[in-house]
mmCIF file of C-alpha atoms and ligand atoms in Angstrom:
data_model
loop_
_atom_site.group_PDB
_atom_site.id
_atom_site.type_symbol
_atom_site.label_atom_id
_atom_site.label_comp_id
_atom_site.label_asym_id
_atom_site.label_seq_id
_atom_site.Cartn_x
_atom_site.Cartn_y
_atom_site.Cartn_z
ATOM 1 C CA MET A 1 -107.825 5.602 -24.940
ATOM 2 C CA ARG A 2 -104.559 5.864 -23.008
ATOM 3 C CA PRO A 3 -103.191 4.075 -21.076
ATOM 4 C CA ALA A 4 -104.956 1.138 -22.822
ATOM 5 C CA THR A 5 -103.245 1.984 -26.120
ATOM 6 C CA ARG A 6 -99.701 2.554 -24.869
ATOM 7 C CA ALA A 7 -98.602 -0.845 -26.194
ATOM 8 C CA LEU A 8 -101.738 -2.173 -27.931
ATOM 9 C CA PRO A 9 -103.043 -0.609 -31.141
ATOM 10 C CA LYS A 10 -106.529 0.850 -30.662
ATOM 11 C CA ALA A 11 -107.888 -1.323 -33.468
ATOM 12 C CA MET A 12 -106.961 -4.427 -31.454
ATOM 13 C CA LEU A 13 -108.761 -3.470 -28.241
ATOM 14 C CA PRO A 14 -111.456 -6.080 -27.652
ATOM 15 C CA ILE A 15 -115.087 -5.074 -27.788
ATOM 16 C CA VAL A 16 -117.054 -7.953 -26.234
ATOM 17 C CA ASP A 17 -115.268 -10.968 -27.721
ATOM 18 C CA ARG A 18 -113.343 -9.643 -30.731
ATOM 19 C CA PRO A 19 -111.018 -6.744 -31.563
ATOM 20 C CA ALA A 20 -112.622 -3.526 -32.794
ATOM 21 C CA VAL A 21 -111.140 -4.015 -36.257
ATOM 22 C CA GLN A 22 -112.833 -7.402 -36.623
ATOM 23 C CA TRP A 23 -116.282 -5.851 -36.144
ATOM 24 C CA VAL A 24 -115.479 -3.537 -39.035
ATOM 25 C CA VAL A 25 -114.076 -6.258 -41.314
ATOM 26 C CA GLU A 26 -117.191 -8.360 -40.643
ATOM 27 C CA GLU A 27 -119.352 -5.378 -41.619
ATOM 28 C CA ALA A 28 -117.413 -5.002 -44.889
ATOM 29 C CA ALA A 29 -117.719 -8.746 -45.568
ATOM 30 C CA ARG A 30 -121.506 -8.586 -45.074
ATOM 31 C CA ALA A 31 -121.556 -5.897 -47.783
ATOM 32 C CA GLY A 32 -119.690 -8.205 -50.168
ATOM 33 C CA ALA A 33 -116.085 -7.053 -49.722
ATOM 34 C CA THR A 34 -113.579 -9.750 -50.644
ATOM 35 C CA ASP A 35 -110.331 -7.802 -50.220
ATOM 36 C CA VAL A 36 -109.687 -5.789 -47.074
ATOM 37 C CA PHE A 37 -106.690 -3.524 -46.632
ATOM 38 C CA ILE A 38 -106.113 -2.302 -43.098
ATOM 39 C CA ILE A 39 -103.970 0.816 -42.860
ATOM 40 C CA VAL A 40 -101.728 0.504 -39.819
ATOM 41 C CA ASP A 41 -98.889 2.238 -38.004
ATOM 42 C CA PRO A 42 -95.396 0.761 -38.382
ATOM 43 C CA GLY A 43 -94.970 -2.368 -36.263
ATOM 44 C CA VAL A 44 -98.678 -3.199 -36.115
ATOM 45 C CA GLY A 45 -99.227 -5.030 -39.402
ATOM 46 C CA GLU A 46 -97.870 -8.374 -38.245
ATOM 47 C CA LEU A 47 -100.177 -8.440 -35.205
ATOM 48 C CA ILE A 48 -103.252 -7.652 -37.293
ATOM 49 C CA GLU A 49 -102.410 -10.149 -40.004
ATOM 50 C CA ARG A 50 -101.741 -12.838 -37.375
ATOM 51 C CA HIS A 51 -105.243 -12.227 -36.032
ATOM 52 C CA PHE A 52 -106.993 -12.520 -39.387
ATOM 53 C CA ASN A 53 -104.748 -15.053 -41.110
ATOM 54 C CA SER A 54 -103.836 -17.453 -38.272
ATOM 55 C CA GLN A 55 -102.588 -20.710 -39.814
ATOM 56 C CA GLU A 56 -103.242 -22.755 -36.663
ATOM 57 C CA GLU A 57 -106.718 -21.427 -35.914
ATOM 58 C CA GLY A 58 -107.967 -21.145 -39.503
ATOM 59 C CA PRO A 59 -110.253 -18.430 -40.892
ATOM 60 C CA LEU A 60 -112.571 -16.446 -38.639
ATOM 61 C CA PRO A 61 -116.283 -17.324 -38.942
ATOM 62 C CA GLY A 62 -117.905 -15.202 -41.636
ATOM 63 C CA LEU A 63 -114.541 -14.165 -43.065
ATOM 64 C CA GLU A 64 -113.697 -17.388 -44.932
ATOM 65 C CA HIS A 65 -113.825 -15.603 -48.295
ATOM 66 C CA VAL A 66 -112.124 -12.371 -47.319
ATOM 67 C CA ALA A 67 -108.423 -11.691 -47.905
ATOM 68 C CA VAL A 68 -107.080 -9.343 -45.233
ATOM 69 C CA ARG A 69 -103.823 -7.480 -45.681
ATOM 70 C CA ALA A 70 -102.187 -4.791 -43.580
ATOM 71 C CA ILE A 71 -100.631 -1.782 -45.309
ATOM 72 C CA VAL A 72 -98.256 0.417 -43.341
ATOM 73 C CA GLN A 73 -98.640 4.187 -43.244
ATOM 74 C CA ASP A 74 -95.052 5.204 -42.421
ATOM 75 C CA VAL A 75 -95.811 8.626 -40.976
ATOM 76 C CA PRO A 76 -99.208 9.644 -39.507
ATOM 77 C CA ARG A 77 -99.983 12.398 -42.023
ATOM 78 C CA GLY A 78 -103.753 12.188 -41.614
ATOM 79 C CA LEU A 79 -106.788 10.193 -42.705
ATOM 80 C CA GLY A 80 -106.532 11.306 -46.335
ATOM 81 C CA ASP A 81 -102.934 10.137 -46.470
ATOM 82 C CA ALA A 82 -103.960 6.804 -44.885
ATOM 83 C CA VAL A 83 -106.540 6.246 -47.625
ATOM 84 C CA ARG A 84 -103.992 7.216 -50.287
ATOM 85 C CA THR A 85 -101.662 4.517 -48.926
ATOM 86 C CA ALA A 86 -104.089 1.900 -50.255
ATOM 87 C CA ALA A 87 -104.274 3.326 -53.799
ATOM 88 C CA GLU A 88 -102.042 0.761 -55.471
ATOM 89 C CA ALA A 89 -103.634 -2.211 -53.693
ATOM 90 C CA VAL A 90 -107.155 -1.026 -54.523
ATOM 91 C CA GLY A 91 -106.354 -0.294 -58.179
ATOM 92 C CA GLY A 92 -109.205 1.237 -60.165
ATOM 93 C CA ARG A 93 -111.950 -0.555 -58.221
ATOM 94 C CA PRO A 94 -114.629 1.285 -56.249
ATOM 95 C CA PHE A 95 -114.038 0.670 -52.547
ATOM 96 C CA TYR A 96 -115.562 1.172 -49.134
ATOM 97 C CA THR A 97 -113.647 3.040 -46.457
ATOM 98 C CA LEU A 98 -114.555 2.251 -42.840
ATOM 99 C CA LEU A 99 -113.156 3.987 -39.773
ATOM 100 C CA VAL A 100 -112.520 1.522 -36.964
ATOM 101 C CA ASP A 101 -113.540 4.042 -34.273
ATOM 102 C CA ASN A 102 -117.068 4.053 -35.636
ATOM 103 C CA LEU A 103 -119.029 0.799 -35.377
ATOM 104 C CA VAL A 104 -122.527 0.110 -36.648
ATOM 105 C CA TYR A 105 -125.308 -0.837 -34.247
ATOM 106 C CA PRO A 106 -126.409 -4.467 -34.477
ATOM 107 C CA GLY A 107 -128.657 -4.677 -37.549
ATOM 108 C CA GLY A 108 -127.724 -1.094 -38.512
ATOM 109 C CA ASP A 109 -125.588 -1.715 -41.613
ATOM 110 C CA VAL A 110 -125.227 1.285 -43.922
ATOM 111 C CA LEU A 111 -122.965 0.043 -46.731
ATOM 112 C CA PRO A 112 -125.720 -1.676 -48.783
ATOM 113 C CA GLY A 113 -127.808 1.517 -48.760
ATOM 114 C CA MET A 114 -124.777 3.528 -49.831
ATOM 115 C CA ALA A 115 -124.035 1.123 -52.682
ATOM 116 C CA ALA A 116 -127.658 1.298 -53.862
ATOM 117 C CA ALA A 117 -127.491 5.119 -53.892
ATOM 118 C CA SER A 118 -124.218 5.290 -55.824
ATOM 119 C CA HIS A 119 -124.974 4.781 -59.560
ATOM 120 C CA GLY A 120 -121.243 5.182 -60.190
ATOM 121 C CA ASP A 121 -120.643 8.193 -57.935
ATOM 122 C CA SER A 122 -118.797 8.312 -54.616
ATOM 123 C CA VAL A 123 -121.112 8.199 -51.589
ATOM 124 C CA VAL A 124 -120.425 9.490 -48.079
ATOM 125 C CA CYS A 125 -122.475 8.408 -45.083
ATOM 126 C CA LEU A 126 -124.086 11.237 -43.123
ATOM 127 C CA ARG A 127 -126.077 11.967 -39.993
ATOM 128 C CA GLU A 128 -127.656 15.168 -38.816
ATOM 129 C CA LEU A 129 -125.446 15.999 -35.834
ATOM 130 C CA GLY A 130 -125.683 18.421 -32.905
ATOM 131 C CA THR A 131 -123.540 21.559 -32.662
ATOM 132 C CA GLU A 132 -121.139 19.831 -30.253
ATOM 133 C CA TYR A 133 -119.850 17.827 -33.231
ATOM 134 C CA LEU A 134 -119.053 20.826 -35.451
ATOM 135 C CA ALA A 135 -115.474 21.066 -34.177
ATOM 136 C CA ARG A 136 -114.934 17.294 -34.176
ATOM 137 C CA TYR A 137 -116.332 15.974 -37.479
ATOM 138 C CA GLY A 138 -116.369 16.858 -41.174
ATOM 139 C CA PHE A 139 -119.571 18.440 -42.580
ATOM 140 C CA ILE A 140 -120.889 18.615 -46.133
ATOM 141 C CA VAL A 141 -122.242 21.376 -48.323
ATOM 142 C CA PRO A 142 -125.584 19.911 -49.421
ATOM 143 C CA GLY A 143 -127.074 20.429 -52.872
ATOM 144 C CA GLU A 144 -130.342 19.019 -54.183
ATOM 145 C CA TRP A 145 -132.045 16.079 -52.529
ATOM 146 C CA ARG A 146 -132.405 13.106 -54.863
ATOM 147 C CA SER A 147 -134.646 11.263 -52.383
ATOM 148 C CA GLU A 148 -135.462 11.435 -48.677
ATOM 149 C CA GLN A 149 -132.098 9.880 -47.809
ATOM 150 C CA VAL A 150 -129.843 10.884 -50.704
ATOM 151 C CA VAL A 151 -128.434 14.357 -51.234
ATOM 152 C CA GLU A 152 -125.950 15.813 -53.704
ATOM 153 C CA VAL A 153 -122.668 16.772 -52.037
ATOM 154 C CA LEU A 154 -121.279 20.036 -53.417
ATOM 155 C CA GLY A 155 -118.345 20.224 -51.006
ATOM 156 C CA ALA A 156 -117.152 19.387 -47.499
ATOM 157 C CA ILE A 157 -115.341 21.127 -44.633
ATOM 158 C CA GLU A 158 -113.328 19.372 -41.943
ATOM 159 C CA LYS A 159 -114.078 20.457 -38.353
ATOM 160 C CA PRO A 160 -115.710 23.751 -39.458
ATOM 161 C CA GLY A 161 -116.841 24.915 -36.034
ATOM 162 C CA VAL A 162 -120.107 26.794 -35.550
ATOM 163 C CA GLU A 163 -119.033 29.834 -37.618
ATOM 164 C CA ALA A 164 -118.115 27.993 -40.822
ATOM 165 C CA ALA A 165 -120.596 25.080 -40.604
ATOM 166 C CA PRO A 166 -122.084 24.494 -44.084
ATOM 167 C CA SER A 167 -124.863 22.230 -42.708
ATOM 168 C CA LYS A 168 -125.646 19.881 -39.834
ATOM 169 C CA LEU A 169 -124.880 16.863 -42.019
ATOM 170 C CA GLY A 170 -121.733 15.260 -40.616
ATOM 171 C CA LEU A 171 -119.451 12.569 -42.060
ATOM 172 C CA ILE A 172 -119.784 9.562 -39.756
ATOM 173 C CA GLY A 173 -116.969 7.269 -40.877
ATOM 174 C CA ARG A 174 -118.344 5.232 -43.795
ATOM 175 C CA TYR A 175 -117.504 6.064 -47.406
ATOM 176 C CA LEU A 176 -117.873 4.442 -50.815
ATOM 177 C CA PHE A 177 -115.294 5.874 -53.171
ATOM 178 C CA THR A 178 -114.455 5.662 -56.828
ATOM 179 C CA SER A 179 -110.830 6.164 -57.864
ATOM 180 C CA ALA A 180 -111.691 9.876 -58.245
ATOM 181 C CA VAL A 181 -110.847 10.198 -54.555
ATOM 182 C CA PHE A 182 -107.256 9.070 -55.164
ATOM 183 C CA GLU A 183 -106.860 11.667 -57.912
ATOM 184 C CA ALA A 184 -108.271 14.305 -55.573
ATOM 185 C CA LEU A 185 -105.961 13.201 -52.747
ATOM 186 C CA ASN A 186 -102.927 13.736 -54.980
ATOM 187 C CA ASP A 187 -103.748 17.452 -55.051
ATOM 188 C CA VAL A 188 -104.798 17.881 -51.408
ATOM 189 C CA GLU A 189 -102.531 20.131 -49.342
ATOM 190 C CA PRO A 190 -102.223 19.714 -45.562
ATOM 191 C CA GLY A 191 -105.367 21.101 -43.924
ATOM 192 C CA VAL A 192 -106.798 21.099 -40.394
ATOM 193 C CA GLY A 193 -104.088 20.078 -37.906
ATOM 194 C CA GLY A 194 -101.479 20.094 -40.692
ATOM 195 C CA GLU A 195 -102.883 16.755 -41.884
ATOM 196 C CA ILE A 196 -103.916 15.483 -45.308
ATOM 197 C CA GLN A 197 -107.659 15.460 -44.737
ATOM 198 C CA LEU A 198 -109.974 12.983 -46.451
ATOM 199 C CA THR A 199 -112.689 15.615 -46.170
ATOM 200 C CA ASP A 200 -110.675 17.956 -48.426
ATOM 201 C CA ALA A 201 -110.598 15.251 -51.114
ATOM 202 C CA ILE A 202 -114.364 14.765 -50.676
ATOM 203 C CA ASN A 203 -114.700 18.506 -51.179
ATOM 204 C CA ALA A 204 -112.919 18.236 -54.538
ATOM 205 C CA VAL A 205 -115.000 15.228 -55.637
ATOM 206 C CA GLY A 206 -118.132 17.145 -54.606
ATOM 207 C CA GLU A 207 -117.055 20.218 -56.581
ATOM 208 C CA ALA A 208 -116.668 17.945 -59.602
ATOM 209 C CA ALA A 209 -120.331 16.925 -59.067
ATOM 210 C CA SER A 210 -119.602 13.240 -58.518
ATOM 211 C CA CYS A 211 -120.350 12.790 -54.830
ATOM 212 C CA LEU A 212 -123.586 11.916 -53.059
ATOM 213 C CA GLY A 213 -124.503 11.793 -49.394
ATOM 214 C CA TYR A 214 -126.505 8.976 -47.839
ATOM 215 C CA VAL A 215 -128.214 9.861 -44.579
ATOM 216 C CA ALA A 216 -128.090 6.789 -42.350
ATOM 217 C CA ALA A 217 -131.184 5.800 -40.393
ATOM 218 C CA ASN A 218 -129.139 5.256 -37.210
ATOM 219 C CA ASP A 219 -126.140 6.788 -35.517
ATOM 220 C CA LEU A 220 -122.889 4.869 -35.404
ATOM 221 C CA LEU A 221 -121.229 3.871 -32.157
ATOM 222 C CA ASP A 222 -118.109 5.846 -31.310
ATOM 223 C CA SER A 223 -115.804 3.290 -29.732
ATOM 224 C CA GLY A 224 -112.732 5.527 -29.857
ATOM 225 C CA THR A 225 -113.294 7.266 -26.523
ATOM 226 C CA PRO A 226 -113.557 5.637 -23.071
ATOM 227 C CA SER A 227 -117.249 6.446 -22.592
ATOM 228 C CA GLY A 228 -118.134 5.505 -26.173
ATOM 229 C CA TYR A 229 -116.135 2.317 -25.781
ATOM 230 C CA LEU A 230 -118.181 1.344 -22.724
ATOM 231 C CA GLU A 231 -121.426 2.092 -24.566
ATOM 232 C CA ALA A 232 -120.319 0.112 -27.626
ATOM 233 C CA SER A 233 -119.359 -2.827 -25.401
ATOM 234 C CA THR A 234 -122.766 -2.739 -23.717
ATOM 235 C CA ILE A 235 -124.784 -2.444 -26.920
ATOM 236 C CA LEU A 236 -122.823 -5.109 -28.807
ATOM 237 C CA GLY A 237 -122.675 -7.337 -25.707
ATOM 238 C CA ALA A 238 -126.427 -7.103 -25.161
ATOM 239 C CA ALA A 239 -127.022 -8.176 -28.784
ATOM 240 C CA HIS A 240 -124.584 -11.098 -28.711
ATOM 241 C CA PRO A 241 -126.325 -14.306 -29.827
ATOM 242 C CA ASP A 242 -124.637 -16.536 -27.208
ATOM 243 C CA PHE A 243 -124.556 -14.510 -24.026
ATOM 244 C CA GLY A 244 -126.590 -11.365 -24.826
ATOM 245 C CA ALA A 245 -129.670 -12.582 -22.921
ATOM 246 C CA ARG A 246 -127.672 -13.200 -19.760
ATOM 247 C CA TYR A 247 -125.919 -9.842 -20.109
ATOM 248 C CA ARG A 248 -129.215 -7.979 -20.619
ATOM 249 C CA ALA A 249 -130.585 -9.543 -17.434
ATOM 250 C CA PHE A 250 -127.422 -8.484 -15.602
ATOM 251 C CA VAL A 251 -127.597 -4.888 -16.897
ATOM 252 C CA LYS A 252 -131.272 -4.644 -15.914
ATOM 253 C CA GLU A 253 -130.642 -5.906 -12.408
ATOM 254 C CA PHE A 254 -127.553 -3.738 -12.050
ATOM 255 C CA THR A 255 -129.202 -0.510 -13.224
ATOM 256 C CA GLU A 256 -132.270 -1.104 -11.008
ATOM 257 C CA GLY A 257 -129.882 -1.071 -8.061
ATOM 258 C CA LEU A 258 -128.286 2.250 -9.067
HETATM 259 C C1 G1P B 1 -112.432 11.766 -38.923
HETATM 260 C C2 G1P B 1 -112.725 12.572 -40.184
HETATM 261 C C3 G1P B 1 -114.007 13.383 -39.993
HETATM 262 C C4 G1P B 1 -115.153 12.473 -39.603
HETATM 263 C C5 G1P B 1 -114.772 11.666 -38.343
HETATM 264 C C6 G1P B 1 -115.844 10.621 -38.028
HETATM 265 O O1 G1P B 1 -112.092 12.681 -37.897
HETATM 266 O O2 G1P B 1 -111.638 13.406 -40.479
HETATM 267 O O3 G1P B 1 -114.324 14.052 -41.191
HETATM 268 O O4 G1P B 1 -116.313 13.234 -39.379
HETATM 269 O O5 G1P B 1 -113.539 10.970 -38.529
HETATM 270 O O6 G1P B 1 -115.546 9.948 -36.837
HETATM 271 P P1 G1P B 1 -111.095 12.291 -36.688
HETATM 272 O O7 G1P B 1 -111.891 11.399 -35.773
HETATM 273 O O8 G1P B 1 -109.958 11.555 -37.292
HETATM 274 O O9 G1P B 1 -110.729 13.588 -36.052
#
């Protein structure tokens, strides 16, 4: 997303009328989250907290009962390390993890379904993905199916590539973890790209037979690339309650002229 992100953090890029990170916090709030910890790079926390906790402007609509705090990850050691940064703040509670690059479609929430599947286990959100994703996403080793949408996770491999792919079921950026993931992260060594991979901790939780996979009914939007960002803006703009109708009419007229 450069040059857009040379000075602005990616999480603060606007999608329609709010920063990407706000879409994700709203999604968590709809699922009942009351405490949100946003893992940020050094120097970014103040900006994010000013957005969510503005004294002058008051709370954001829908987020009146959510406490938002930024937690700094000093060195970018990977997604697993980022999650580990929140361990103390989270305490022993089960918690959702949401990646800001992946946004749900309007009406396509997945967290409630994941919570319903959990029964005390960790749950990772999955989609059957095409081979072009095998070098970009994490993929699980599936065990027995508990229902049409819920599968036992025996392990997971980050960016396996075609050769090592254990399945077509990819991790799409939504997780519900118990504190078992923090224990697993303590033992995770640097993996793909020299980073502490969340997928390697999921592998350990899966090997301990306490992880399930929830296959989402819809894809997630990938707003972390320029083309995905444009698509996310169009889809979320077209669904906007105030100006979606006008935007849909514009898109229709515009595409007819292409
Ligand atoms: C991360 C995770 C990967 C997951 C992906 C979803 O990858 O490591 O397991 O499938 O997000 O977007 P990254 O985008 O950081 O390479």
